[in-house]
mmCIF file of C-alpha atoms in Angstrom:
data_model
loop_
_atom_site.group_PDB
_atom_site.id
_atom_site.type_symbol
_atom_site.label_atom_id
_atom_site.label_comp_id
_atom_site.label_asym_id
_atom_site.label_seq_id
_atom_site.Cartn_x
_atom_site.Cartn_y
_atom_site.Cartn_z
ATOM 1 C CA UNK A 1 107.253 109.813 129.314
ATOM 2 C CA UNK A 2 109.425 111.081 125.959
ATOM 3 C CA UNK A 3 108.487 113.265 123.384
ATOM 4 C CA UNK A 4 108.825 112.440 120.201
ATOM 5 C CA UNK A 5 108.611 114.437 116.886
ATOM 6 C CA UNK A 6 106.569 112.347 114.899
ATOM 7 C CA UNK A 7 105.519 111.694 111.116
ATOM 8 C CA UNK A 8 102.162 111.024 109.909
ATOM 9 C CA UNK A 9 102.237 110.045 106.263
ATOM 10 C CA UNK A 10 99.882 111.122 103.481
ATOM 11 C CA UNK A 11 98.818 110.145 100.333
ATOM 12 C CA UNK A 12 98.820 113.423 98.049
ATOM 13 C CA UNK A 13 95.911 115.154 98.427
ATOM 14 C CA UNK A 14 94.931 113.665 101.600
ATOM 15 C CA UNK A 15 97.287 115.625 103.704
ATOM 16 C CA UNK A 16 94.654 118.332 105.602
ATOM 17 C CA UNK A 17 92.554 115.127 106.156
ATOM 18 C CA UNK A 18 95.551 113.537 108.277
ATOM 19 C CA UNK A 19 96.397 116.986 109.930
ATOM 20 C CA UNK A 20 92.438 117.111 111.055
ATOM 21 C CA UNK A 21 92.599 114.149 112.096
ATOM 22 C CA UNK A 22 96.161 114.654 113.870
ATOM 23 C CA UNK A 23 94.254 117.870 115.462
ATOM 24 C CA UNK A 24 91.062 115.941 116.479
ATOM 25 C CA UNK A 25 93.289 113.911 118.794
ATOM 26 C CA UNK A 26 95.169 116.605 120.350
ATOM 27 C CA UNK A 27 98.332 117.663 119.057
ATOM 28 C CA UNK A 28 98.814 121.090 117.116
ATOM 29 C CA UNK A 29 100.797 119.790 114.008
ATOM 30 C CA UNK A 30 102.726 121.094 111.123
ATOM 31 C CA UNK A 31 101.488 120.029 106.891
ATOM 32 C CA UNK A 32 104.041 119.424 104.349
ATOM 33 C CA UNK A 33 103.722 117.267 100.845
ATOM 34 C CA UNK A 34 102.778 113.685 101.726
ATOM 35 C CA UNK A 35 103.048 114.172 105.593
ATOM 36 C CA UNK A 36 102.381 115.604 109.137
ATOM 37 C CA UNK A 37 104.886 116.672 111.170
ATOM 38 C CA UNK A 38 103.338 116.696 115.311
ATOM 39 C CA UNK A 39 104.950 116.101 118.623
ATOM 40 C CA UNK A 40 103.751 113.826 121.224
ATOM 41 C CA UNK A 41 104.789 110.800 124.022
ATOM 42 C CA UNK A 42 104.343 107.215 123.823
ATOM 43 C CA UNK A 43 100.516 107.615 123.905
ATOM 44 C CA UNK A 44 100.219 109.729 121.122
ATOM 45 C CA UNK A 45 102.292 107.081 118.989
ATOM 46 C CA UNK A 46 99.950 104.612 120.391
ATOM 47 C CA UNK A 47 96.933 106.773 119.470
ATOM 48 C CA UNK A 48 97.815 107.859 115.929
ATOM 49 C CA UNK A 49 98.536 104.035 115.057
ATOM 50 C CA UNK A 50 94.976 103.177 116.126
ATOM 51 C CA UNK A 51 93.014 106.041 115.082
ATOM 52 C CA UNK A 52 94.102 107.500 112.307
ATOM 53 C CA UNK A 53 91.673 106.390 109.285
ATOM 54 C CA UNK A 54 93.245 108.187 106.038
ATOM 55 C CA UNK A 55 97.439 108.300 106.778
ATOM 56 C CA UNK A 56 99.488 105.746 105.519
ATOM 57 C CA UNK A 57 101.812 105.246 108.463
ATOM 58 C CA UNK A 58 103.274 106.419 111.568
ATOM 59 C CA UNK A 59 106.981 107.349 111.916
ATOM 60 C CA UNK A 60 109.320 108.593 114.538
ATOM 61 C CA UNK A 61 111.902 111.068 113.847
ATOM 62 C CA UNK A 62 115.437 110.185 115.283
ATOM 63 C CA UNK A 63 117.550 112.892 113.233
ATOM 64 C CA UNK A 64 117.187 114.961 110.736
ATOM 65 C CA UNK A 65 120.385 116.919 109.432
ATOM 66 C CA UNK A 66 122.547 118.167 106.201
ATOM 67 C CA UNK A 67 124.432 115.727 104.324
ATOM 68 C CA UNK A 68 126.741 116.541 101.217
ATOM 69 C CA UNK A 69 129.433 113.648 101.667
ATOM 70 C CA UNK A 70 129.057 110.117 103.017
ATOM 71 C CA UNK A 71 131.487 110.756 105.578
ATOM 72 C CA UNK A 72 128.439 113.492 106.522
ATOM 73 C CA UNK A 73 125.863 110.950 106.660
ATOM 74 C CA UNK A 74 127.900 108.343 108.638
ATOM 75 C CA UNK A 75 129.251 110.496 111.257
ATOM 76 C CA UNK A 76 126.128 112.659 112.105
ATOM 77 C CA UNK A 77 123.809 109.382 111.649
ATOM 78 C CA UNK A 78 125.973 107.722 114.352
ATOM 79 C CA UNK A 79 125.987 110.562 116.767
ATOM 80 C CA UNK A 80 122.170 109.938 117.213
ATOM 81 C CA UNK A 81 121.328 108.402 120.436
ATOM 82 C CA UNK A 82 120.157 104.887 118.680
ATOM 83 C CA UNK A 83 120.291 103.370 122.217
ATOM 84 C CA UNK A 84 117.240 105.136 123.067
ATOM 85 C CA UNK A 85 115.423 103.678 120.700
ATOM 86 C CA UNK A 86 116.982 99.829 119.926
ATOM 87 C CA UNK A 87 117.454 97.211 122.132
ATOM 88 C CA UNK A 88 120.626 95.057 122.068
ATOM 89 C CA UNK A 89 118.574 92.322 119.978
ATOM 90 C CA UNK A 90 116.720 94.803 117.733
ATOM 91 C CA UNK A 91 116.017 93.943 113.889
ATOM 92 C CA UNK A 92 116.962 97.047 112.503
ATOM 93 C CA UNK A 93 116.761 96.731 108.316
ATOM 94 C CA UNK A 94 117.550 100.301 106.505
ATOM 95 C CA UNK A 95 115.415 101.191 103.805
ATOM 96 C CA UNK A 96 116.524 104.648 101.829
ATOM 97 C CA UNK A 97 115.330 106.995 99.231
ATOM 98 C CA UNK A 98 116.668 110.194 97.601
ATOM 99 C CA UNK A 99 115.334 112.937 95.457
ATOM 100 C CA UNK A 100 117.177 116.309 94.340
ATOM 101 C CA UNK A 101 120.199 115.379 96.490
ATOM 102 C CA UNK A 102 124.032 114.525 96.090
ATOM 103 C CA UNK A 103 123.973 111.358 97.776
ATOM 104 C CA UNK A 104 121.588 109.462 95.160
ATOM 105 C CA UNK A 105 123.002 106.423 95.717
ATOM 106 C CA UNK A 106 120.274 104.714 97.909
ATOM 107 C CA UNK A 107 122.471 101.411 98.473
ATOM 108 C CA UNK A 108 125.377 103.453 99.429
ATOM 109 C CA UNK A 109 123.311 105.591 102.330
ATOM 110 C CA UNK A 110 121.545 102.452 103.726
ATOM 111 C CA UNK A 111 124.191 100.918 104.240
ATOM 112 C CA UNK A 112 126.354 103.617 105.703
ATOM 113 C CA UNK A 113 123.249 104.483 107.977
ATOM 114 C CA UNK A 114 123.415 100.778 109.050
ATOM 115 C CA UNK A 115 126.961 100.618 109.825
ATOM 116 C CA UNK A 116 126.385 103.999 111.969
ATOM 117 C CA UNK A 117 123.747 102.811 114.122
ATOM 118 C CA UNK A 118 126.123 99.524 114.486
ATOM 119 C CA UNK A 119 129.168 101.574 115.717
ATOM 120 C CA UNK A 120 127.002 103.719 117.784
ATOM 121 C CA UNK A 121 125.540 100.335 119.418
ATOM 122 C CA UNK A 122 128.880 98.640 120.061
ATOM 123 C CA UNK A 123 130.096 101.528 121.650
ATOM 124 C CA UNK A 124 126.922 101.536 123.950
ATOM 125 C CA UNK A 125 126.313 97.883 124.926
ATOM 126 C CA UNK A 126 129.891 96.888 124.673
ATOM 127 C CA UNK A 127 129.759 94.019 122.112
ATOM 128 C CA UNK A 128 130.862 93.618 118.406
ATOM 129 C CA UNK A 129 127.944 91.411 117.551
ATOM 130 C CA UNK A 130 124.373 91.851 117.527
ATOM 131 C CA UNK A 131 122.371 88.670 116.570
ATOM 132 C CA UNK A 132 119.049 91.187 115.743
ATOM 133 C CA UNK A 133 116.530 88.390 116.904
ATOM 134 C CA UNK A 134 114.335 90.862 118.903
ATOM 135 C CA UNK A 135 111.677 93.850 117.461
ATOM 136 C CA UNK A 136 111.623 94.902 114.393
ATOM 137 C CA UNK A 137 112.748 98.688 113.853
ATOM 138 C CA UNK A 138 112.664 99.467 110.235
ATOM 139 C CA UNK A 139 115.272 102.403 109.771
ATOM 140 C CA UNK A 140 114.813 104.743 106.826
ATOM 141 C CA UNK A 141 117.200 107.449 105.674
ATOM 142 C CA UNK A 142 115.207 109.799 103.399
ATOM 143 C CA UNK A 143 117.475 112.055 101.638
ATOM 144 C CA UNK A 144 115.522 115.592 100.126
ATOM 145 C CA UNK A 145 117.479 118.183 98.910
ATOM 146 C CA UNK A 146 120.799 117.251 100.772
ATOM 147 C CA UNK A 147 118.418 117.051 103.657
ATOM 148 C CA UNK A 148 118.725 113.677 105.530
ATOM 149 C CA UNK A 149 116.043 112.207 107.640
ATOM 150 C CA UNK A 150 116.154 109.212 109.795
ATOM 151 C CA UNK A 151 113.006 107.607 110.727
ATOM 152 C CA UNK A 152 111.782 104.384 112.503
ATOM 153 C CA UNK A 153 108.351 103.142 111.657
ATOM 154 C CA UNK A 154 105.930 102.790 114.130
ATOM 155 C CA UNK A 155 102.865 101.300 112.241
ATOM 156 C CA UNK A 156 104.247 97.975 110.651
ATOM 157 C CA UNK A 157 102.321 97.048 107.523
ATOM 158 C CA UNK A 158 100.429 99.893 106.299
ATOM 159 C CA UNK A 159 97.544 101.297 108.675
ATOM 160 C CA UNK A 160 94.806 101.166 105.105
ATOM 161 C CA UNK A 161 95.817 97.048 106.834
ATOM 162 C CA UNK A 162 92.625 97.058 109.162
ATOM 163 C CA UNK A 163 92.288 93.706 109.325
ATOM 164 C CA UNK A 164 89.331 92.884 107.534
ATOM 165 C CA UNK A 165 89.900 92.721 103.919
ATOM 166 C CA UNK A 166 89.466 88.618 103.460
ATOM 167 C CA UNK A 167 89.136 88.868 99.883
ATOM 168 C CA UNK A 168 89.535 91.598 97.569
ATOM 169 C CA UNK A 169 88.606 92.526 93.626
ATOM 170 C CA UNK A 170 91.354 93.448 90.956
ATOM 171 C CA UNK A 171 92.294 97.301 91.468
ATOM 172 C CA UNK A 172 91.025 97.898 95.243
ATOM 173 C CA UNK A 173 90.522 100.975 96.749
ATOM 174 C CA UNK A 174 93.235 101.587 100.030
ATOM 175 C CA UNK A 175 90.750 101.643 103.136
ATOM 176 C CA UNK A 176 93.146 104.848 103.916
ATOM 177 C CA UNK A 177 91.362 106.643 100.349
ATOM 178 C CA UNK A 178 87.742 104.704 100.947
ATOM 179 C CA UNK A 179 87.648 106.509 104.295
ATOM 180 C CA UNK A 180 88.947 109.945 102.740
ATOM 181 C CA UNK A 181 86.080 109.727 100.712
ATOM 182 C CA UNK A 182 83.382 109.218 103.006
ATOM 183 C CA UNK A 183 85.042 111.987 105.305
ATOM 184 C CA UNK A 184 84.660 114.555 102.792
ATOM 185 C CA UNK A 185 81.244 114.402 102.106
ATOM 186 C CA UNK A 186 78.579 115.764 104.496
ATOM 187 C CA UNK A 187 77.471 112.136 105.579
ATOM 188 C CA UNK A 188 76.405 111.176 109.238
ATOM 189 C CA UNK A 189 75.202 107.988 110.410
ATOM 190 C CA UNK A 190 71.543 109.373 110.761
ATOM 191 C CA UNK A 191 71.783 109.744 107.220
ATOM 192 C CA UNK A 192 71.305 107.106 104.599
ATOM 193 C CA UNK A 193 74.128 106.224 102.855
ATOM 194 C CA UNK A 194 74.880 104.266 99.359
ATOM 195 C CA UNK A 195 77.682 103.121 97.626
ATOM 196 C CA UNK A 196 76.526 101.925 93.985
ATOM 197 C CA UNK A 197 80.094 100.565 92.779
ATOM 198 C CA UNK A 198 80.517 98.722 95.918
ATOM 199 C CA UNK A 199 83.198 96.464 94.816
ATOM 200 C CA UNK A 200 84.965 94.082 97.966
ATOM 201 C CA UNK A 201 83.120 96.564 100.023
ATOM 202 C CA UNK A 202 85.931 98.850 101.286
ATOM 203 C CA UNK A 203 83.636 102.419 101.041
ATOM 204 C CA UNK A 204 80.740 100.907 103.211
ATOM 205 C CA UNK A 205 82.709 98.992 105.873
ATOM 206 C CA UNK A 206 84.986 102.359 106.252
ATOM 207 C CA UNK A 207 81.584 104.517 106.657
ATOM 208 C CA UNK A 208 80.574 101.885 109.094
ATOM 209 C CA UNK A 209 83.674 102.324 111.124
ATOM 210 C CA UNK A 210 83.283 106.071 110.985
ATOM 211 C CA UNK A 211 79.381 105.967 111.760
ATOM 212 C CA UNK A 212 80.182 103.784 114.747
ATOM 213 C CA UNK A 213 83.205 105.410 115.576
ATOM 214 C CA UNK A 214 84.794 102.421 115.844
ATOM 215 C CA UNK A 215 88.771 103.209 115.788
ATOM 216 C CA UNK A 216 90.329 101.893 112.368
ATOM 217 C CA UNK A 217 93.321 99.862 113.787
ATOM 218 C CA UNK A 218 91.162 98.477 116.399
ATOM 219 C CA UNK A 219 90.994 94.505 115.583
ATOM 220 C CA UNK A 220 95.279 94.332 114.291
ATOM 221 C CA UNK A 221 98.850 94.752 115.675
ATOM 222 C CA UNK A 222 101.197 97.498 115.557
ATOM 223 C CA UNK A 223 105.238 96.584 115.088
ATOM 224 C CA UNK A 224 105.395 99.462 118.058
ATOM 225 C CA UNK A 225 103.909 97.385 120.424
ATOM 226 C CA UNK A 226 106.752 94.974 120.846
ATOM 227 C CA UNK A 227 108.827 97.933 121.401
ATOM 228 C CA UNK A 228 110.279 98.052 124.869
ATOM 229 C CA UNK A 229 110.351 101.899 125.765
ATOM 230 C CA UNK A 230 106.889 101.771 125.138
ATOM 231 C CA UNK A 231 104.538 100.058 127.729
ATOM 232 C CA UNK A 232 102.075 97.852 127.370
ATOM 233 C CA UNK A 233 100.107 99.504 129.738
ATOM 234 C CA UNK A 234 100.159 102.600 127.640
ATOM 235 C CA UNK A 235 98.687 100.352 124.318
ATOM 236 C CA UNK A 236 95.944 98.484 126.700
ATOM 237 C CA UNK A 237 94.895 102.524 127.723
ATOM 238 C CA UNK A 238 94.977 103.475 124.410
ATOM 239 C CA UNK A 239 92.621 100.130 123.241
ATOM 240 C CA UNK A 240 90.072 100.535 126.161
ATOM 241 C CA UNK A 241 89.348 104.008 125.610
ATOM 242 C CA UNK A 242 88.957 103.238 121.985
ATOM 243 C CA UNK A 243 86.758 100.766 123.425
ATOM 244 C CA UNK A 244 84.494 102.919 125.242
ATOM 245 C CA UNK A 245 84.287 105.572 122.514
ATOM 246 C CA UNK A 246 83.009 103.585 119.995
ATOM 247 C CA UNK A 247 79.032 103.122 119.483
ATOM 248 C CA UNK A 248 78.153 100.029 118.789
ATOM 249 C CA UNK A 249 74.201 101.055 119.370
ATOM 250 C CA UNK A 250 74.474 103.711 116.200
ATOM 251 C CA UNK A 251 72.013 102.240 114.161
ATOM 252 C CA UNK A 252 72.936 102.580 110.204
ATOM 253 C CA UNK A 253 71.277 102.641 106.785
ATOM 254 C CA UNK A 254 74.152 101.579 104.721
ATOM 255 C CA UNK A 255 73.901 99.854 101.026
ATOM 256 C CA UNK A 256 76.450 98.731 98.472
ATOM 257 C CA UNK A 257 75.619 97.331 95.657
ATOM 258 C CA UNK A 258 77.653 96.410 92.300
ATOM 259 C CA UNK A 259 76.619 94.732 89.398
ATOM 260 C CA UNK A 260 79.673 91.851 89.501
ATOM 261 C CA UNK A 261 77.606 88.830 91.995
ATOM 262 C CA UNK A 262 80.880 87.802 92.935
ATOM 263 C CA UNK A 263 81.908 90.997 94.601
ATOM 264 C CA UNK A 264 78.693 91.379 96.382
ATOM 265 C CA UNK A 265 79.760 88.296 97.992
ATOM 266 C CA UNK A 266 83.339 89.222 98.833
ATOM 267 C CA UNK A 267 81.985 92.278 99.949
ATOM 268 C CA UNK A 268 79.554 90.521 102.611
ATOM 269 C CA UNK A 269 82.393 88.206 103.563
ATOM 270 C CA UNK A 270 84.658 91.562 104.284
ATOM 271 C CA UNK A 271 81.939 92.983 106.001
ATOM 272 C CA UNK A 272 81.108 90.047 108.430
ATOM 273 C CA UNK A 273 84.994 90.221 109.330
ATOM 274 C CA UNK A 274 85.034 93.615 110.011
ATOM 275 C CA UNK A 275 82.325 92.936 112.269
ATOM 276 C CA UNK A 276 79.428 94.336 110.631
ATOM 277 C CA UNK A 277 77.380 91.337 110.227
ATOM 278 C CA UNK A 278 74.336 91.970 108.394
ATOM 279 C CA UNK A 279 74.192 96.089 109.633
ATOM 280 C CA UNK A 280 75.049 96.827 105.643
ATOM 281 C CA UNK A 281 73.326 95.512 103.340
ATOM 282 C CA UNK A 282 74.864 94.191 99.874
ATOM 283 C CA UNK A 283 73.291 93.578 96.530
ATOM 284 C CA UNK A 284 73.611 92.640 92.936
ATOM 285 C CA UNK A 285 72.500 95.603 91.058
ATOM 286 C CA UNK A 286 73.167 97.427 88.595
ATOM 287 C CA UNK A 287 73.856 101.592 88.319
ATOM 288 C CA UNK A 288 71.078 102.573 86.540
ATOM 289 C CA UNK A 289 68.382 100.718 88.799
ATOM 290 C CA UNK A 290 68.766 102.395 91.630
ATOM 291 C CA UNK A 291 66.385 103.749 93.969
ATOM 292 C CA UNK A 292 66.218 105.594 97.264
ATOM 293 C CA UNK A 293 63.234 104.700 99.992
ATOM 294 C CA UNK A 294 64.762 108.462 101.847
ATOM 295 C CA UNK A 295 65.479 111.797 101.825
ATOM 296 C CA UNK A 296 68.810 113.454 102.566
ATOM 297 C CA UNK A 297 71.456 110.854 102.076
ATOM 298 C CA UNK A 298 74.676 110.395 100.480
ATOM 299 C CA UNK A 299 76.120 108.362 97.643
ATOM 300 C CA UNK A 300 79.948 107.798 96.968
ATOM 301 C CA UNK A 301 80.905 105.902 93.985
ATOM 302 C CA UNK A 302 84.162 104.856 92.477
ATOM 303 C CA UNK A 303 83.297 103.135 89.229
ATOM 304 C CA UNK A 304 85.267 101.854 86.565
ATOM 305 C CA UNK A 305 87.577 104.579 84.951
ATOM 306 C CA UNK A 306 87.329 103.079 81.530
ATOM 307 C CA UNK A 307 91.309 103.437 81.190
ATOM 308 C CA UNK A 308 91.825 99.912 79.565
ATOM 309 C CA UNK A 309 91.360 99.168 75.993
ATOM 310 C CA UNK A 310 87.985 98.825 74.694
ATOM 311 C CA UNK A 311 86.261 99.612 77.826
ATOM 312 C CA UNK A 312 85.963 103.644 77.210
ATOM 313 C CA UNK A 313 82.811 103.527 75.309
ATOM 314 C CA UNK A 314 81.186 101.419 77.597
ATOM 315 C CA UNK A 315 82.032 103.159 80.748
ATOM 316 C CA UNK A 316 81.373 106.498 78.910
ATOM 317 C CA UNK A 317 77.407 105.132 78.362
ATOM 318 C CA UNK A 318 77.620 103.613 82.081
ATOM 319 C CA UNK A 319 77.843 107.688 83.105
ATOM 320 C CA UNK A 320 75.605 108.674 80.903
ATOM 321 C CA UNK A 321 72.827 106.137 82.606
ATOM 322 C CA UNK A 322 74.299 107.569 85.985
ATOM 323 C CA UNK A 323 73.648 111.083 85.335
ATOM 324 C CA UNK A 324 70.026 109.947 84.581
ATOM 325 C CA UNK A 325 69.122 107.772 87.386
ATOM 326 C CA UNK A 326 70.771 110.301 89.643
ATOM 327 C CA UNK A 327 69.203 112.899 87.941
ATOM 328 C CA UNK A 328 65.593 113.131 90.485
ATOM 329 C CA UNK A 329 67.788 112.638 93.399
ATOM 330 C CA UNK A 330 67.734 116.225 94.127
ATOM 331 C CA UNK A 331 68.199 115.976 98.083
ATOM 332 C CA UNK A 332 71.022 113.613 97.860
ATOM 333 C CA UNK A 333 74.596 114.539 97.553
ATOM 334 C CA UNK A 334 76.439 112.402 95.041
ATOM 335 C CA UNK A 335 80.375 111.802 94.946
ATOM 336 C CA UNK A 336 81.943 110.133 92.079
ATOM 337 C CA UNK A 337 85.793 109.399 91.983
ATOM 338 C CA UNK A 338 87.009 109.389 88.434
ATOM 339 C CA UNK A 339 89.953 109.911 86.219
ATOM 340 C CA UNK A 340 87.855 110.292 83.246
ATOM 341 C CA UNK A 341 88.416 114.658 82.405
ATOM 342 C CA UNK A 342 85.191 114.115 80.294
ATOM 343 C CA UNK A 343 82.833 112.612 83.205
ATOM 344 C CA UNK A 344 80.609 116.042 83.829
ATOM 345 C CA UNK A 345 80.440 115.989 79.813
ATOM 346 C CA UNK A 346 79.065 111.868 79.972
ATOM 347 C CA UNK A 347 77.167 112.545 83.367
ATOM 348 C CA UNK A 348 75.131 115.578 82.096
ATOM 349 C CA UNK A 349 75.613 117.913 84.662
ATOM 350 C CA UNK A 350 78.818 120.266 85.954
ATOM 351 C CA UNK A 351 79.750 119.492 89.636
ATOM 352 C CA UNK A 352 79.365 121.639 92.218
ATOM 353 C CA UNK A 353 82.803 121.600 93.379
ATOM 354 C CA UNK A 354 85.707 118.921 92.054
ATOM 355 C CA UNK A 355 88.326 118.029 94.231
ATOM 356 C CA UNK A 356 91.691 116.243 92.915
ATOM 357 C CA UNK A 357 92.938 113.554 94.267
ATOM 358 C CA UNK A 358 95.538 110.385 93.610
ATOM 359 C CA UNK A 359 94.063 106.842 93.577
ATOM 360 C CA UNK A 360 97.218 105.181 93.976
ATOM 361 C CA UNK A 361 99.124 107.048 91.142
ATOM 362 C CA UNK A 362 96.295 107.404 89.232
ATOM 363 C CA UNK A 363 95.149 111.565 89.351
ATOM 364 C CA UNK A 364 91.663 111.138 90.040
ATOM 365 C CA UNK A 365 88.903 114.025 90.636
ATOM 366 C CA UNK A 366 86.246 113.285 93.362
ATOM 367 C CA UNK A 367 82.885 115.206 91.528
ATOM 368 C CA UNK A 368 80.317 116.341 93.925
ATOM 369 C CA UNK A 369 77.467 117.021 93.477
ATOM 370 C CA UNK A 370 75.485 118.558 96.545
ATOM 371 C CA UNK A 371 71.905 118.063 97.167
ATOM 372 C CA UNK A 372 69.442 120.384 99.038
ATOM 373 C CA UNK A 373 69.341 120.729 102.668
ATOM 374 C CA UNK A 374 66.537 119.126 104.425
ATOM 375 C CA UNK A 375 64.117 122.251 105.669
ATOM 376 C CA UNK A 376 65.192 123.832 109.293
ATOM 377 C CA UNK A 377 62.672 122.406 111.596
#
């Protein structure tokens, strides 16, 4: 087997999450903004595709080299061995972008990178044509500071894609950011666990996954797995051990709820695909009415914002109601994602520790709020 220097993406704020993650499967890795940098074979490309709950997607690194002139780009972009990576019949579309560099023309670089890699091809397989009716290699020259890097992506669609999502609400939540938030709260599956703005589901089903450790790109297809150079025995390994780690048996105490009856259920519908069945339970309710039968557990909650016109008020009381209900839950811990600067002020209580993070491009702070521990027995 190859070694590859490999990307992991990141949403901002999210990036020690991926590098734990990266870590927790066994490669030593490097963190920059919105990425991991690690090296590994064909299994590890394999193994980051299926298990890696919060990155956005997997890339391999091809080149990565200075480039002040197109000339630059072309000629060091073609002396990359691209016949190591594409097959005769390979789709290869280029995708660019550029930020503080002198090439900022992204429709000039893709298409110089593409007429590279073709030149570099004909010289290899000895044709002048290539019909590109095999696997799909999506190219992309990423230009930073007159720094060019040429990727090919590994994942596909976008691994927050598990597969389940049948139906969804207005503004979801990426699974990638619903399982961020359930990793960075104290939660196990022995614990209870409640999400009060439940929504189409997303925070529950991703605690599910976690609490069964169920790998997160277990039930779809990776783009990578039509590759050639990397073989199908090595995905069919990487799917049966995924297999046997996972515990179906975990039993779990898992509630969403929301106050919408139609999202409760699209929320059981999501849930039944992700194959959860009836293991979390989903009901209309709303904030301010609910209450805990144990000890100990957990609550995440992304509610509305109140960022659209005439909503502010209403979401502002909403919080208020929050901090009260939450109020006697003294042994739970309580996470709220919110935009809203003024939510401690509305909620009635400063968090113990606030942690910023980007809902899409929305700046968000996760609030926490942590409850006692349970006495050492």
């Amino acid at each position: 087997m190859s070694t590859y220097k490999i990307i992991a993406t990141a949403a901002m704020g999210l990036e020690a999450l991926v590098a734990k993650e990266v870590r927790d499967l066994g490669y030593d890795c490097q963190v920059e903004n919105g990425k991991v940098i690690f090296f590994g074979d064909e299994t590890a490309i394999a193994k980051s595709n299926l298990w890696l709950r919060t990155a956005d997607r997997i890339k391999i690194i091809v080149g990565e080299f200075k480039a002040f002139t197109f000339d630059e780009l072309f000629e060091k972009t073609k002396a990359l061995p691209w016949e190591q990576y594409l097959p005769e019949n390979a789709e290869f579309p280029v995708v660019g972008k550029s930020h503080k560099s002198k090439l900022f023309s992204i429709s000039d670089c893709q298409a110089i990178v593409k007429k590279a890699v073709v030149e570099r091809l004909k010289k290899h397989y000895k044709k002048q044509w290539f019909d590109e009716n095999g696997a799909l290699y999506r190219i992309e020259v990423a230009l930073l500071k007159d720094v060019a890097t040429i990727t090919i992506d590994a994942s596909g669609i976008g691994l927050h894609k598990r597969g389940y999502r049948a139906a969804q609400g207005v503004a979801p939540l990426k699974e990638t950011m619903a399982a961020a938030l359930v990793m960075l709260t104290n939660w196990h599956p022995d614990k209870p666990f409640i999400d009060p703005f439940c929504g189409s589901g997303t925070i529950p089903i991703e605690a599910a996954l976690i609490g069964q450790n169920i790998a997160p790109g277990f039930n779809r297809e990776f783009v990578s797995e039509k590759w050639d150079w990397i073989p199908a025995k090595v995905w069919e390994e990487v799917r049966t051990e995924a297999e046997d780690l996972a515990k179906y048996d975990q039993p779990l105490d898992i509630v969403g709820s929301d106050i919408d009856h139609r999202m409760v259920k699209m929320a059981e519908e999501n849930s039944f695909e992700a194959g959860f069945g009836d293991m979390i339970q989903f009901k209309q309710m709303r904030v301010q009415d609910l209450t805990v039968k144990r000890d100990y557990g957990v609550i995440i909650g992304n509610p509305p914002y109140g960022e659209r016109l005439g909503e502010k008020q209403e979401v502002e009381r909403m919080y208020k109601e929050m901090g009260q209900a939450f109020d006697k839950l003294d042994t739970w811990s309580i996470y709220i994602l919110t935009s809203n600067e003024e939510f401690e002020q509305f909620y009635g209580k400063p968090a113990t520790k606030k942690r910023k993070l980007f809902n899409g491009f929305i700046r968000t702070d996760l609030y926490q709020y942590w409850g006692k521990r349970p006495p050492r027995v």
